[in-house]
PDB file of C-alpha atoms in Angstrom:
ATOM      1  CA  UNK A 298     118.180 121.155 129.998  1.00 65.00           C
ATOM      2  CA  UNK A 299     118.613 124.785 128.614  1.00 79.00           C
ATOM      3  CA  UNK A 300     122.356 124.631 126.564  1.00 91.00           C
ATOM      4  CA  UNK A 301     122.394 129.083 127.586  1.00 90.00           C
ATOM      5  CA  UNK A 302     121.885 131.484 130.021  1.00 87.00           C
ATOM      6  CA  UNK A 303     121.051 135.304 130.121  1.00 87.00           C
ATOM      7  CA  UNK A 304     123.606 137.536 132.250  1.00 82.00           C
ATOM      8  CA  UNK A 305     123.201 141.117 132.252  1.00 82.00           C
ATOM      9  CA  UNK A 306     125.926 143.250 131.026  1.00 80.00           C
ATOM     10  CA  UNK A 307     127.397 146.673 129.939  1.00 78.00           C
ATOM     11  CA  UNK A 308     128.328 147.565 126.672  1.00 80.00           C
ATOM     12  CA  UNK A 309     131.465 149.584 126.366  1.00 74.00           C
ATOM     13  CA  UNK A 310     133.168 151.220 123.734  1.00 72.00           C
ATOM     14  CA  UNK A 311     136.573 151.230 125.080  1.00 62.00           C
ATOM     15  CA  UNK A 312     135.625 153.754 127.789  1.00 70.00           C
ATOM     16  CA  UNK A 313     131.970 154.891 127.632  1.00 70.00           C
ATOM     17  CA  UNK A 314     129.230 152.870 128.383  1.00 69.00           C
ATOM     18  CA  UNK A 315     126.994 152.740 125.641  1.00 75.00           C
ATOM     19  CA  UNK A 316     124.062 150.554 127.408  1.00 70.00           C
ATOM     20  CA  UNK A 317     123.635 149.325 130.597  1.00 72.00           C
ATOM     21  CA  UNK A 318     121.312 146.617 132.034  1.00 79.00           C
ATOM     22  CA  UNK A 319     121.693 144.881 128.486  1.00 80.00           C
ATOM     23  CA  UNK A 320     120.531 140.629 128.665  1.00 83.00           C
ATOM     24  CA  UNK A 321     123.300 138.778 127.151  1.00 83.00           C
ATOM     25  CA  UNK A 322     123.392 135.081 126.438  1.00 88.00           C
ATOM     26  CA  UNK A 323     126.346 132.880 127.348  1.00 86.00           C
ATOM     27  CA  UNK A 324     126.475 128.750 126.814  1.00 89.00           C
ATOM     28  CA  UNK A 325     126.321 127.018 129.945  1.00 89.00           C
ATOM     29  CA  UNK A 326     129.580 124.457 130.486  1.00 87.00           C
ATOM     30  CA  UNK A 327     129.286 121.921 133.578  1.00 91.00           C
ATOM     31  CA  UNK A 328     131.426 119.121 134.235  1.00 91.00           C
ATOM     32  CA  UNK A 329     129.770 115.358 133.532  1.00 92.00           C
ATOM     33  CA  UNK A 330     131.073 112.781 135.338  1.00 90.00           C
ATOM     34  CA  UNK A 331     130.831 109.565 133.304  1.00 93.00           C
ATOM     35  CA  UNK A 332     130.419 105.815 135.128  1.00 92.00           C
ATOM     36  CA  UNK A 333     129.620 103.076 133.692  1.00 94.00           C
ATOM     37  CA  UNK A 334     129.443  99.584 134.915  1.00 94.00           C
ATOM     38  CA  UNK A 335     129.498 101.208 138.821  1.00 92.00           C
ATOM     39  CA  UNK A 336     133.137 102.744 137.900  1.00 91.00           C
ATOM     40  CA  UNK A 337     134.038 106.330 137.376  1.00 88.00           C
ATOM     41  CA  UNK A 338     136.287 106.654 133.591  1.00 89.00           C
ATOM     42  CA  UNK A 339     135.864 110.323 132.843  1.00 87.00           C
ATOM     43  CA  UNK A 340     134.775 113.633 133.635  1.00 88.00           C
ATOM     44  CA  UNK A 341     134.716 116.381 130.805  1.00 88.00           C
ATOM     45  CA  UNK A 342     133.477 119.817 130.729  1.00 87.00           C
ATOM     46  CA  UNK A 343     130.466 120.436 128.456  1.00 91.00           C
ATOM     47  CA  UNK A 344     127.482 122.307 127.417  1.00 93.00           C
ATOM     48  CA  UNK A 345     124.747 119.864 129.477  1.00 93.00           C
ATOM     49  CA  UNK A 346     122.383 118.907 126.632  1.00 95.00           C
ATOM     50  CA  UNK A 347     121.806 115.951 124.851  1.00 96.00           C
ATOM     51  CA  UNK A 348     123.818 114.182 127.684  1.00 96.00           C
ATOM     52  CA  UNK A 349     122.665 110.470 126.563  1.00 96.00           C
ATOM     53  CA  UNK A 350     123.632 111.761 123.110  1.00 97.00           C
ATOM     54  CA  UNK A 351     127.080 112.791 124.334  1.00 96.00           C
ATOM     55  CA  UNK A 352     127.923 109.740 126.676  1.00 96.00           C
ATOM     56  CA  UNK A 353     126.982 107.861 123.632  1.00 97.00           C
ATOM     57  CA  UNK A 354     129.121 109.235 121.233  1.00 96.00           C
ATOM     58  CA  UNK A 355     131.779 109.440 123.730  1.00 94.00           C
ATOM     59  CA  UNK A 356     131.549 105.515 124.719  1.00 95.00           C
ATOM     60  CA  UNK A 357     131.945 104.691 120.802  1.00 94.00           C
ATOM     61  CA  UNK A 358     134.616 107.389 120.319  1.00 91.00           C
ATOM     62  CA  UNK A 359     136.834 105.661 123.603  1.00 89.00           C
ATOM     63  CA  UNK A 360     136.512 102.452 121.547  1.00 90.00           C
ATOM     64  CA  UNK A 361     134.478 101.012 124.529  1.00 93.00           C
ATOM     65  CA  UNK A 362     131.591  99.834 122.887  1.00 94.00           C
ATOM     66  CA  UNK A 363     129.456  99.722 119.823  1.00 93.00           C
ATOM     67  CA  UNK A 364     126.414 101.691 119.540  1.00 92.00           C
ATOM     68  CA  UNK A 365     124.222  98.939 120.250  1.00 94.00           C
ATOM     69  CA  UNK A 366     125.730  97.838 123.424  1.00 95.00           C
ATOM     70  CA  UNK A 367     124.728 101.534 125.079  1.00 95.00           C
ATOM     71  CA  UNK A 368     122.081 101.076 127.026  1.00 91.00           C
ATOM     72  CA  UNK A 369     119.812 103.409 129.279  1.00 95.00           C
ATOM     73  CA  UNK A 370     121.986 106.733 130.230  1.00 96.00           C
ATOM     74  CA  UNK A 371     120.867 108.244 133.720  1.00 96.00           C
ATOM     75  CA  UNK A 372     121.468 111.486 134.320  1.00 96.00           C
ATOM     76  CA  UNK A 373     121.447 112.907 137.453  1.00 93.00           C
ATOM     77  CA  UNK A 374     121.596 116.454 138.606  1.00 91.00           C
ATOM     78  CA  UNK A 375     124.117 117.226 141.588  1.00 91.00           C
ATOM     79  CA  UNK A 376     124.164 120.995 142.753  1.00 88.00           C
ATOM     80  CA  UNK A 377     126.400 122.774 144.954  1.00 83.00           C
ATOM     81  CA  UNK A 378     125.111 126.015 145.809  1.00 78.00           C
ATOM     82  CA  UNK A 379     126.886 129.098 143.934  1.00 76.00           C
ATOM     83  CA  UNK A 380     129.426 127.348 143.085  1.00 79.00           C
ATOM     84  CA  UNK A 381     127.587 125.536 140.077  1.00 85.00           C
ATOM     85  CA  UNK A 382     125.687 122.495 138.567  1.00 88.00           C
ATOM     86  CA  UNK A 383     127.339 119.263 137.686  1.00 91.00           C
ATOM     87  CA  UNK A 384     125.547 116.119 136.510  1.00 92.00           C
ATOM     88  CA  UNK A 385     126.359 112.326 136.470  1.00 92.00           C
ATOM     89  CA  UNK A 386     125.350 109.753 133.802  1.00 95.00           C
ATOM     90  CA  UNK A 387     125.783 106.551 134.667  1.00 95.00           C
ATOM     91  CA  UNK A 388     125.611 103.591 131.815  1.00 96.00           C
ATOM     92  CA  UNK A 389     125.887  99.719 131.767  1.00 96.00           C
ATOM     93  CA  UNK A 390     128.017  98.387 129.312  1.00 95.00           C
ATOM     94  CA  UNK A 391     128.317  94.305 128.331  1.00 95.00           C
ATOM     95  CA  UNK A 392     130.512  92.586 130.964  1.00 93.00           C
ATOM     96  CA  UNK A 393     133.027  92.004 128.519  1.00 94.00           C
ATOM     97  CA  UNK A 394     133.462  95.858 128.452  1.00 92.00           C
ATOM     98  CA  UNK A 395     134.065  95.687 131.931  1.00 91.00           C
ATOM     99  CA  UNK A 396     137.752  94.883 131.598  1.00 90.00           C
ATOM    100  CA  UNK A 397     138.760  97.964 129.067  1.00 87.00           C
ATOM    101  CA  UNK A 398     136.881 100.642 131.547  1.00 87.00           C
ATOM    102  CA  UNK A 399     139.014  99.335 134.439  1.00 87.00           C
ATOM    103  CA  UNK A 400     142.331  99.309 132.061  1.00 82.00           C
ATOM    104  CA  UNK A 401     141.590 102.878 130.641  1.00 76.00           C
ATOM    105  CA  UNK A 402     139.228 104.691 133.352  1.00 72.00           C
ATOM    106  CA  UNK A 403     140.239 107.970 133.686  1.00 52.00           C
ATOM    107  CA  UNK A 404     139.564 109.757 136.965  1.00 46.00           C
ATOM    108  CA  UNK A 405     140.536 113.440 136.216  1.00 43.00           C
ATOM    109  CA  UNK A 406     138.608 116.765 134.813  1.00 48.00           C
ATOM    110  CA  UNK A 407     139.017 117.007 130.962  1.00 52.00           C
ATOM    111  CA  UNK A 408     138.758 120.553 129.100  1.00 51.00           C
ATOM    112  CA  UNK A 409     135.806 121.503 126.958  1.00 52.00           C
ATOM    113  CA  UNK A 410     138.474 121.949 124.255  1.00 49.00           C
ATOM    114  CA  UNK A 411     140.413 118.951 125.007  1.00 52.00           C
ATOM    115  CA  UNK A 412     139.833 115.379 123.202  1.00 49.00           C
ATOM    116  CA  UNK A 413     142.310 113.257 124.257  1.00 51.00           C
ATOM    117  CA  UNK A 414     143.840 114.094 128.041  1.00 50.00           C
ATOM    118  CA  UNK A 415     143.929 111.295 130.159  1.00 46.00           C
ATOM    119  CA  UNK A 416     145.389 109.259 127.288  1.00 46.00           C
ATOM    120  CA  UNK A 417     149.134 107.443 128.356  1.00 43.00           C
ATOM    121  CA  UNK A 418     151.713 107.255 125.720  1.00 49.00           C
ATOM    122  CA  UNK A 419     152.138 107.871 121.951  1.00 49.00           C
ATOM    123  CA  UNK A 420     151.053 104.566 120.639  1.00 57.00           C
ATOM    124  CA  UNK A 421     147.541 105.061 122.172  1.00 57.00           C
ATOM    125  CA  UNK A 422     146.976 107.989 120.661  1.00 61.00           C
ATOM    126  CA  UNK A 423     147.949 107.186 117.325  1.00 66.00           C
ATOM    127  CA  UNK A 424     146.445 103.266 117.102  1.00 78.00           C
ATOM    128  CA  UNK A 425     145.147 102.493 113.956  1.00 83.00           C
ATOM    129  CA  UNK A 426     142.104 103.875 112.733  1.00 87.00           C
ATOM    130  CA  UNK A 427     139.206 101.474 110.702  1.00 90.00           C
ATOM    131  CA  UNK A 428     139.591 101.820 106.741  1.00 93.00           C
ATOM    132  CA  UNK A 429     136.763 103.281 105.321  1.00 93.00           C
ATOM    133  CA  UNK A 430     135.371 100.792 102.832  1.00 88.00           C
ATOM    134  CA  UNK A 431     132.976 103.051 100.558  1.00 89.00           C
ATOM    135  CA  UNK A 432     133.796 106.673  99.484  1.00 92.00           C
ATOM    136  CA  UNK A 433     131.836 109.546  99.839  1.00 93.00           C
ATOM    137  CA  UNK A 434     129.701 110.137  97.191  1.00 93.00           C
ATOM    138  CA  UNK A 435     128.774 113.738  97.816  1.00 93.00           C
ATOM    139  CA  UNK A 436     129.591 116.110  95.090  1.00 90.00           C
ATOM    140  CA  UNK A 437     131.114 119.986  95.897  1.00 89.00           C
ATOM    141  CA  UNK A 438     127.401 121.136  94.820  1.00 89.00           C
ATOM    142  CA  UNK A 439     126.830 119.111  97.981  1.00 93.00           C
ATOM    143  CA  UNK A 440     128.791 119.883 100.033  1.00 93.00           C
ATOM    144  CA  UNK A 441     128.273 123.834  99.557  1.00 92.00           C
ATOM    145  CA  UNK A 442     124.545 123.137 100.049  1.00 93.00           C
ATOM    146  CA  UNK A 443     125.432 121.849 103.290  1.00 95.00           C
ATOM    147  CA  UNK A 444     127.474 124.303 104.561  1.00 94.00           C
ATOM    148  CA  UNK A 445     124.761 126.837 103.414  1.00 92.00           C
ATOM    149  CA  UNK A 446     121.955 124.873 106.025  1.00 92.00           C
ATOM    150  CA  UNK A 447     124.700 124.486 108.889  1.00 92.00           C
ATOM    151  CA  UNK A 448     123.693 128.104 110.066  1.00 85.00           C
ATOM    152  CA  UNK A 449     120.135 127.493 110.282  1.00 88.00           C
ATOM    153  CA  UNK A 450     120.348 124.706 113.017  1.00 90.00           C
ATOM    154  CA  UNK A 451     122.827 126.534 114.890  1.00 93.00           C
ATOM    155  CA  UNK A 452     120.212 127.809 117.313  1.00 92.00           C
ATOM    156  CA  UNK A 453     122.588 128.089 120.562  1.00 94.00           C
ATOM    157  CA  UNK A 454     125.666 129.531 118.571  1.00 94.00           C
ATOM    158  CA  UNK A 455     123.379 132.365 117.250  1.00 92.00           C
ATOM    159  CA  UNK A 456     122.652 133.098 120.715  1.00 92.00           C
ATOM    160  CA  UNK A 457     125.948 132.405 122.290  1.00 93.00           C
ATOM    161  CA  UNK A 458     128.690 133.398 119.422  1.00 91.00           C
ATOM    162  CA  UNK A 459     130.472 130.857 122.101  1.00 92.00           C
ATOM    163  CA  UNK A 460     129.505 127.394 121.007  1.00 94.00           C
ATOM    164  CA  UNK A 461     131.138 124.551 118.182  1.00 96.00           C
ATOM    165  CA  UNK A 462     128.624 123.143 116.228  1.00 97.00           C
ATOM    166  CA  UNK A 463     128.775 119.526 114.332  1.00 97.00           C
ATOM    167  CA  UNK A 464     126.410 118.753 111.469  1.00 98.00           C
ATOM    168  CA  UNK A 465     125.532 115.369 109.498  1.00 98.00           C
ATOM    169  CA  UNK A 466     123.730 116.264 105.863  1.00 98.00           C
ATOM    170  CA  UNK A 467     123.037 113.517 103.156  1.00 97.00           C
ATOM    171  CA  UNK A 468     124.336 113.002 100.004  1.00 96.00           C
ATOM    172  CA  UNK A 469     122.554 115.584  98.441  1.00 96.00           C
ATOM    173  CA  UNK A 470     123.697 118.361 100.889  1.00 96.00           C
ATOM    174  CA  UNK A 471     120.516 118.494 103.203  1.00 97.00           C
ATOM    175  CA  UNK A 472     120.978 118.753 106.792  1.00 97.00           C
ATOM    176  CA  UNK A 473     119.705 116.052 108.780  1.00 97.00           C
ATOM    177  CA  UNK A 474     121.393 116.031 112.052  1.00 97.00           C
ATOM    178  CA  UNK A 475     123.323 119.524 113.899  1.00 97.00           C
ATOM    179  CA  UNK A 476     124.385 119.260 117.469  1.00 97.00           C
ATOM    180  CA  UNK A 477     126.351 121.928 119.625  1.00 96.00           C
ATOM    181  CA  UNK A 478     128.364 122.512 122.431  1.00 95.00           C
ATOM    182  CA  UNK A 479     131.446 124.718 123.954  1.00 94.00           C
ATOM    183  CA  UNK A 480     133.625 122.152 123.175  1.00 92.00           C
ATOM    184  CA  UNK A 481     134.543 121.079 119.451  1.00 92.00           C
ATOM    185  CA  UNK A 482     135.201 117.157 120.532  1.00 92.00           C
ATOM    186  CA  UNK A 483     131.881 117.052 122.327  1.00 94.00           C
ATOM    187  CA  UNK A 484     129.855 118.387 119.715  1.00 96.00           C
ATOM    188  CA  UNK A 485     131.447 115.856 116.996  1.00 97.00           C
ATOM    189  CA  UNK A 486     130.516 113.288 120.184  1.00 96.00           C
ATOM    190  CA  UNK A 487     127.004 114.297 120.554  1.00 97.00           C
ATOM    191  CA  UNK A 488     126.219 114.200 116.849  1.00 97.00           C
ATOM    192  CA  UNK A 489     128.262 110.396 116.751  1.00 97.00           C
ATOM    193  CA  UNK A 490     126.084 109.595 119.537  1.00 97.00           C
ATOM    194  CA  UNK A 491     122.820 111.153 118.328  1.00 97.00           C
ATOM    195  CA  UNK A 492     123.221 109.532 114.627  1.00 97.00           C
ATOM    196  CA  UNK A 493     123.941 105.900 116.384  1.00 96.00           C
ATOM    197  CA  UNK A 494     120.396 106.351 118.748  1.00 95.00           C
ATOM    198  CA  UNK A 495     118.461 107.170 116.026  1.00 96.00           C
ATOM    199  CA  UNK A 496     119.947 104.200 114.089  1.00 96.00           C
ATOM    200  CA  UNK A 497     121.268 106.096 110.822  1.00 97.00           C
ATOM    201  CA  UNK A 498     124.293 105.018 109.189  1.00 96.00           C
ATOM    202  CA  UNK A 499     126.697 107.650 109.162  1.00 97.00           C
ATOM    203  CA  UNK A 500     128.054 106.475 105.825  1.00 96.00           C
ATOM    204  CA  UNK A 501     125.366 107.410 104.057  1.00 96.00           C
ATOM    205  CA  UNK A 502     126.604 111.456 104.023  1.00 97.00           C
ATOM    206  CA  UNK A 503     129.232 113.615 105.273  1.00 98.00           C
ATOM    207  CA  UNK A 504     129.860 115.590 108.401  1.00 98.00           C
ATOM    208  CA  UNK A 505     130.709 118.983 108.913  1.00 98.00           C
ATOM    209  CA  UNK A 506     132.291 120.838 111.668  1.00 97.00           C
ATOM    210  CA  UNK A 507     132.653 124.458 112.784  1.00 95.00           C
ATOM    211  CA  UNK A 508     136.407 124.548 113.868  1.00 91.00           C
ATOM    212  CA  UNK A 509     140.077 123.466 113.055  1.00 85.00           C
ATOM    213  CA  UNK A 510     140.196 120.009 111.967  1.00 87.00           C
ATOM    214  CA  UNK A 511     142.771 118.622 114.442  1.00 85.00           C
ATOM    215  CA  UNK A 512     143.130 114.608 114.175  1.00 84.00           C
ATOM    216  CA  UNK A 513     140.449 113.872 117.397  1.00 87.00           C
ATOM    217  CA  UNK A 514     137.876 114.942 114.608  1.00 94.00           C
ATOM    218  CA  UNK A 515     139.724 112.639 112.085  1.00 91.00           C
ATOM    219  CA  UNK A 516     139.603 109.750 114.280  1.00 91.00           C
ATOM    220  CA  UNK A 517     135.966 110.047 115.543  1.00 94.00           C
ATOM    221  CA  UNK A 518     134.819 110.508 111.759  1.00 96.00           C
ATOM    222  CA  UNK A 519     136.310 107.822 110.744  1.00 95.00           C
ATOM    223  CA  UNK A 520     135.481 105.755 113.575  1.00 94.00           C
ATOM    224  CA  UNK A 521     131.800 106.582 113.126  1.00 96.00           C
ATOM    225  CA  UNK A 522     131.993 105.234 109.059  1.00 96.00           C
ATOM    226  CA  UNK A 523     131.435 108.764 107.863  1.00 97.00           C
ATOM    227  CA  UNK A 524     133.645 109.116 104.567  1.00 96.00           C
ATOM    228  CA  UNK A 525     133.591 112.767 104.095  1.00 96.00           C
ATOM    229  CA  UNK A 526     134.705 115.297 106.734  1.00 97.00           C
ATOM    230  CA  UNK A 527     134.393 119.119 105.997  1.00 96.00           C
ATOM    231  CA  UNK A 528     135.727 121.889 108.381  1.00 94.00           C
ATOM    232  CA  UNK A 529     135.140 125.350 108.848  1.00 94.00           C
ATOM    233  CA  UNK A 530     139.089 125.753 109.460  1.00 90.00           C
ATOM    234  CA  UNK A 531     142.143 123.808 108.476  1.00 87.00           C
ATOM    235  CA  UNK A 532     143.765 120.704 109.305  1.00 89.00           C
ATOM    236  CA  UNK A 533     146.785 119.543 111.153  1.00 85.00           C
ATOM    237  CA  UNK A 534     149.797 117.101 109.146  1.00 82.00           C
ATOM    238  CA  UNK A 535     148.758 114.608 111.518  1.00 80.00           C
ATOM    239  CA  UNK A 536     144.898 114.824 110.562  1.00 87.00           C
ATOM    240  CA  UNK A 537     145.940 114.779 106.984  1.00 87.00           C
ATOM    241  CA  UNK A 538     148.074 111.802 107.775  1.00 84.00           C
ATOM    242  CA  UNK A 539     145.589 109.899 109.648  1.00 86.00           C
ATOM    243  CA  UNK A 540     142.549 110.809 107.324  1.00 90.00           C
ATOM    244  CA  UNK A 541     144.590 109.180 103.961  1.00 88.00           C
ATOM    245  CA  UNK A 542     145.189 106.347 105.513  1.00 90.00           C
ATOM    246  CA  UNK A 543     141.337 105.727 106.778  1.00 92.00           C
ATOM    247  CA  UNK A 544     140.504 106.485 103.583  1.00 93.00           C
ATOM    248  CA  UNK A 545     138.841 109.798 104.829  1.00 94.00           C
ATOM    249  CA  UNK A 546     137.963 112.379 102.388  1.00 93.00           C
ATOM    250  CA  UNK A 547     139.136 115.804 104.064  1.00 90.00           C
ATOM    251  CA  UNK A 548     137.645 118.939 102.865  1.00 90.00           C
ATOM    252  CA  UNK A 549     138.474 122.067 104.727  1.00 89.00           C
ATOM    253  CA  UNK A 550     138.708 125.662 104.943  1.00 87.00           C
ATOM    254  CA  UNK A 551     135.559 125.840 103.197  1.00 89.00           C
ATOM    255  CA  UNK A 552     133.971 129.092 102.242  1.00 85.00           C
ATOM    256  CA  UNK A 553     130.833 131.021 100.503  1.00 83.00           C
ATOM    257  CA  UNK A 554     133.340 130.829  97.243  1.00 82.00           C
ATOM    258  CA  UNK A 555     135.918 127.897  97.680  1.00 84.00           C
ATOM    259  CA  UNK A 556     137.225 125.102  99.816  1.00 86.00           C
ATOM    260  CA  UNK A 557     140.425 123.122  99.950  1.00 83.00           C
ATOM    261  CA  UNK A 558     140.498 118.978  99.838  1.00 74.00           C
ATOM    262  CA  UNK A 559     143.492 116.236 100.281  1.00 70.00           C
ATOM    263  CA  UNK A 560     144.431 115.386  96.971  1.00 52.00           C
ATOM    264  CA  UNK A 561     144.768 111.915  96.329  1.00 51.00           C
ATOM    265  CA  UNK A 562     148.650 112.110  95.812  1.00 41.00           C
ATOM    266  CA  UNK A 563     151.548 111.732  98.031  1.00 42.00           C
ATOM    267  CA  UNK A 564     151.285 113.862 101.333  1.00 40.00           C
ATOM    268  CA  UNK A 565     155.094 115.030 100.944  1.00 37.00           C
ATOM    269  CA  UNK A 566     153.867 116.763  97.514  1.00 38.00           C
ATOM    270  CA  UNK A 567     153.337 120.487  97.745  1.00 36.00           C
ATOM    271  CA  UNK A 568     149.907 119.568  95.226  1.00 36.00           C
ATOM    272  CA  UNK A 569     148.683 117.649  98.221  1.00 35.00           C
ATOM    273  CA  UNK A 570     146.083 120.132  98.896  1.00 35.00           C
ATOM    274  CA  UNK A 571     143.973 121.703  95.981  1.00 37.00           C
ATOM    275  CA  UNK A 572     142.119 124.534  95.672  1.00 32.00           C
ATOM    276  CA  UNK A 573     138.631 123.466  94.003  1.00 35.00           C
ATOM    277  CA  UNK A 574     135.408 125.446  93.388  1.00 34.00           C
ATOM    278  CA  UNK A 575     132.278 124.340  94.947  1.00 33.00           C
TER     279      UNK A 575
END
């Protein structure tokens, strides 16, 4: 499944065309309905690759199941005509699963930027999170290598300029996993869901992500195992919140020259967030 499509455009400068009949690339979103065990829980809108990846990752993220109770995903195509492609994955899930899908299945369309809709009342969105039980061990040397690799395996975002990407490096910095997608959530899904299929243990490096940190990311980071959690942009309280209390380690707003990090201090103290060289 092709993640972009060619379009052909104008280009314009404000009132003269400069080129016409110019190919232009643009990510292709679709909605994917989810079912597992025979019963619809979700439909999101996403870039349509790496769907078992995605469903996986999503499954884990919904605190549905564990990575090893995914089975097959089918995908299947649906069309309607001009007015676009959808597709359908359908998984089976243990049958002691089956009781949580029917509690929690959510039969509405969710938005490619959009992590938690769906979700009823405050205390489900802010349950508990796993403590993290080893730190990271990645060093800022690390850290900046891996932010220096994350544009290489952006292949769809150098075509696009419309797509999130989310990256998994070890240790040392090298990139091992990068997946991508319109929406930041799914990406951060596909690469949860990509890291559990090809059995590697997402504690043994640090993620990286190519947007705002909001606490979604937190939460499936920490949910994964991953100890480390860099981002492109910056945080929200809430993230910060939720991240110190997983034991998280939250760097962010990471550039060529510096990044900021949670400082392992009280969150009410204006030091809580450092500026550190890489």
């Amino acid at each position: 499944m092709n993640g972009a499509k060619t379009i052909t455009v104008r280009r314009n400068a404000y009132g003269t065309d400069l080129r016409a009949g110019e190919r232009f690339a643009i990510p292709v979103e679709a909605p994917i309905a989810i079912e597992t065990n025979g019963i619809a829980y979700a439909v999101m809108m996403a870039t349509p690759t790496a769907i078992e990846d995605f469903v996986t990752g999503f499954l884990m993220a919904e605190g549905l199941a564990e990575a090893e109770e995914v089975g097959e995903v089918a995908v299947h195509r649906v069309e309607n005509g001009e007015w676009g492609t959808g597709y359908v994955a359908r998984v089976n899930l243990p049958p002691e699963r089956i009781g949580a899908i029917v509690a929690r299945a959510r039969r509405r369309v969710g938005d490619s930027s959009c992590g938690i809709c769906g979700i009823e009342g405050v205390e489900a969105a802010l349950r508990p999170l796993p403590v993290l039980k080893r730190p990271s061990r990645a060093t800022a040397a690390a850290i900046r290598r891996g932010l220096d690799g994350l544009q290489a395996g952006q292949a769809l975002g150098r075509e696009t300029h419309a797509t999130h990407a989310a990256a998994f490096c070890d240790e040392a910095g090298r990139m091992v996993l990068v997946r991508e997608d319109v929406g930041r959530h799914n990406a951060l899904d596909k690469l949860v869901g990509a890291l559990a299929r090809a059995g590697m243990d997402p504690g043994a490096g640090f993620m990286i992500v190519t947007s705002r940190c909001s606490y979604e990311l937190v939460e499936k980071a920490a949910r994964a195992g991953c100890p480390l959690l860099v981002a492109i942009s910056a945080p929200t309280d809430l993230a910060v919140r939720r991240a110190r209390a997983a034991g998280l380690k939250l760097c962010f707003v990471a550039r060529d020259d510096t990044m900021l990090l949670v400082h392992d201090c009280d969150e009410t103290d204006e030091r809580a967030m450092r500026l550190v060289e890489p």
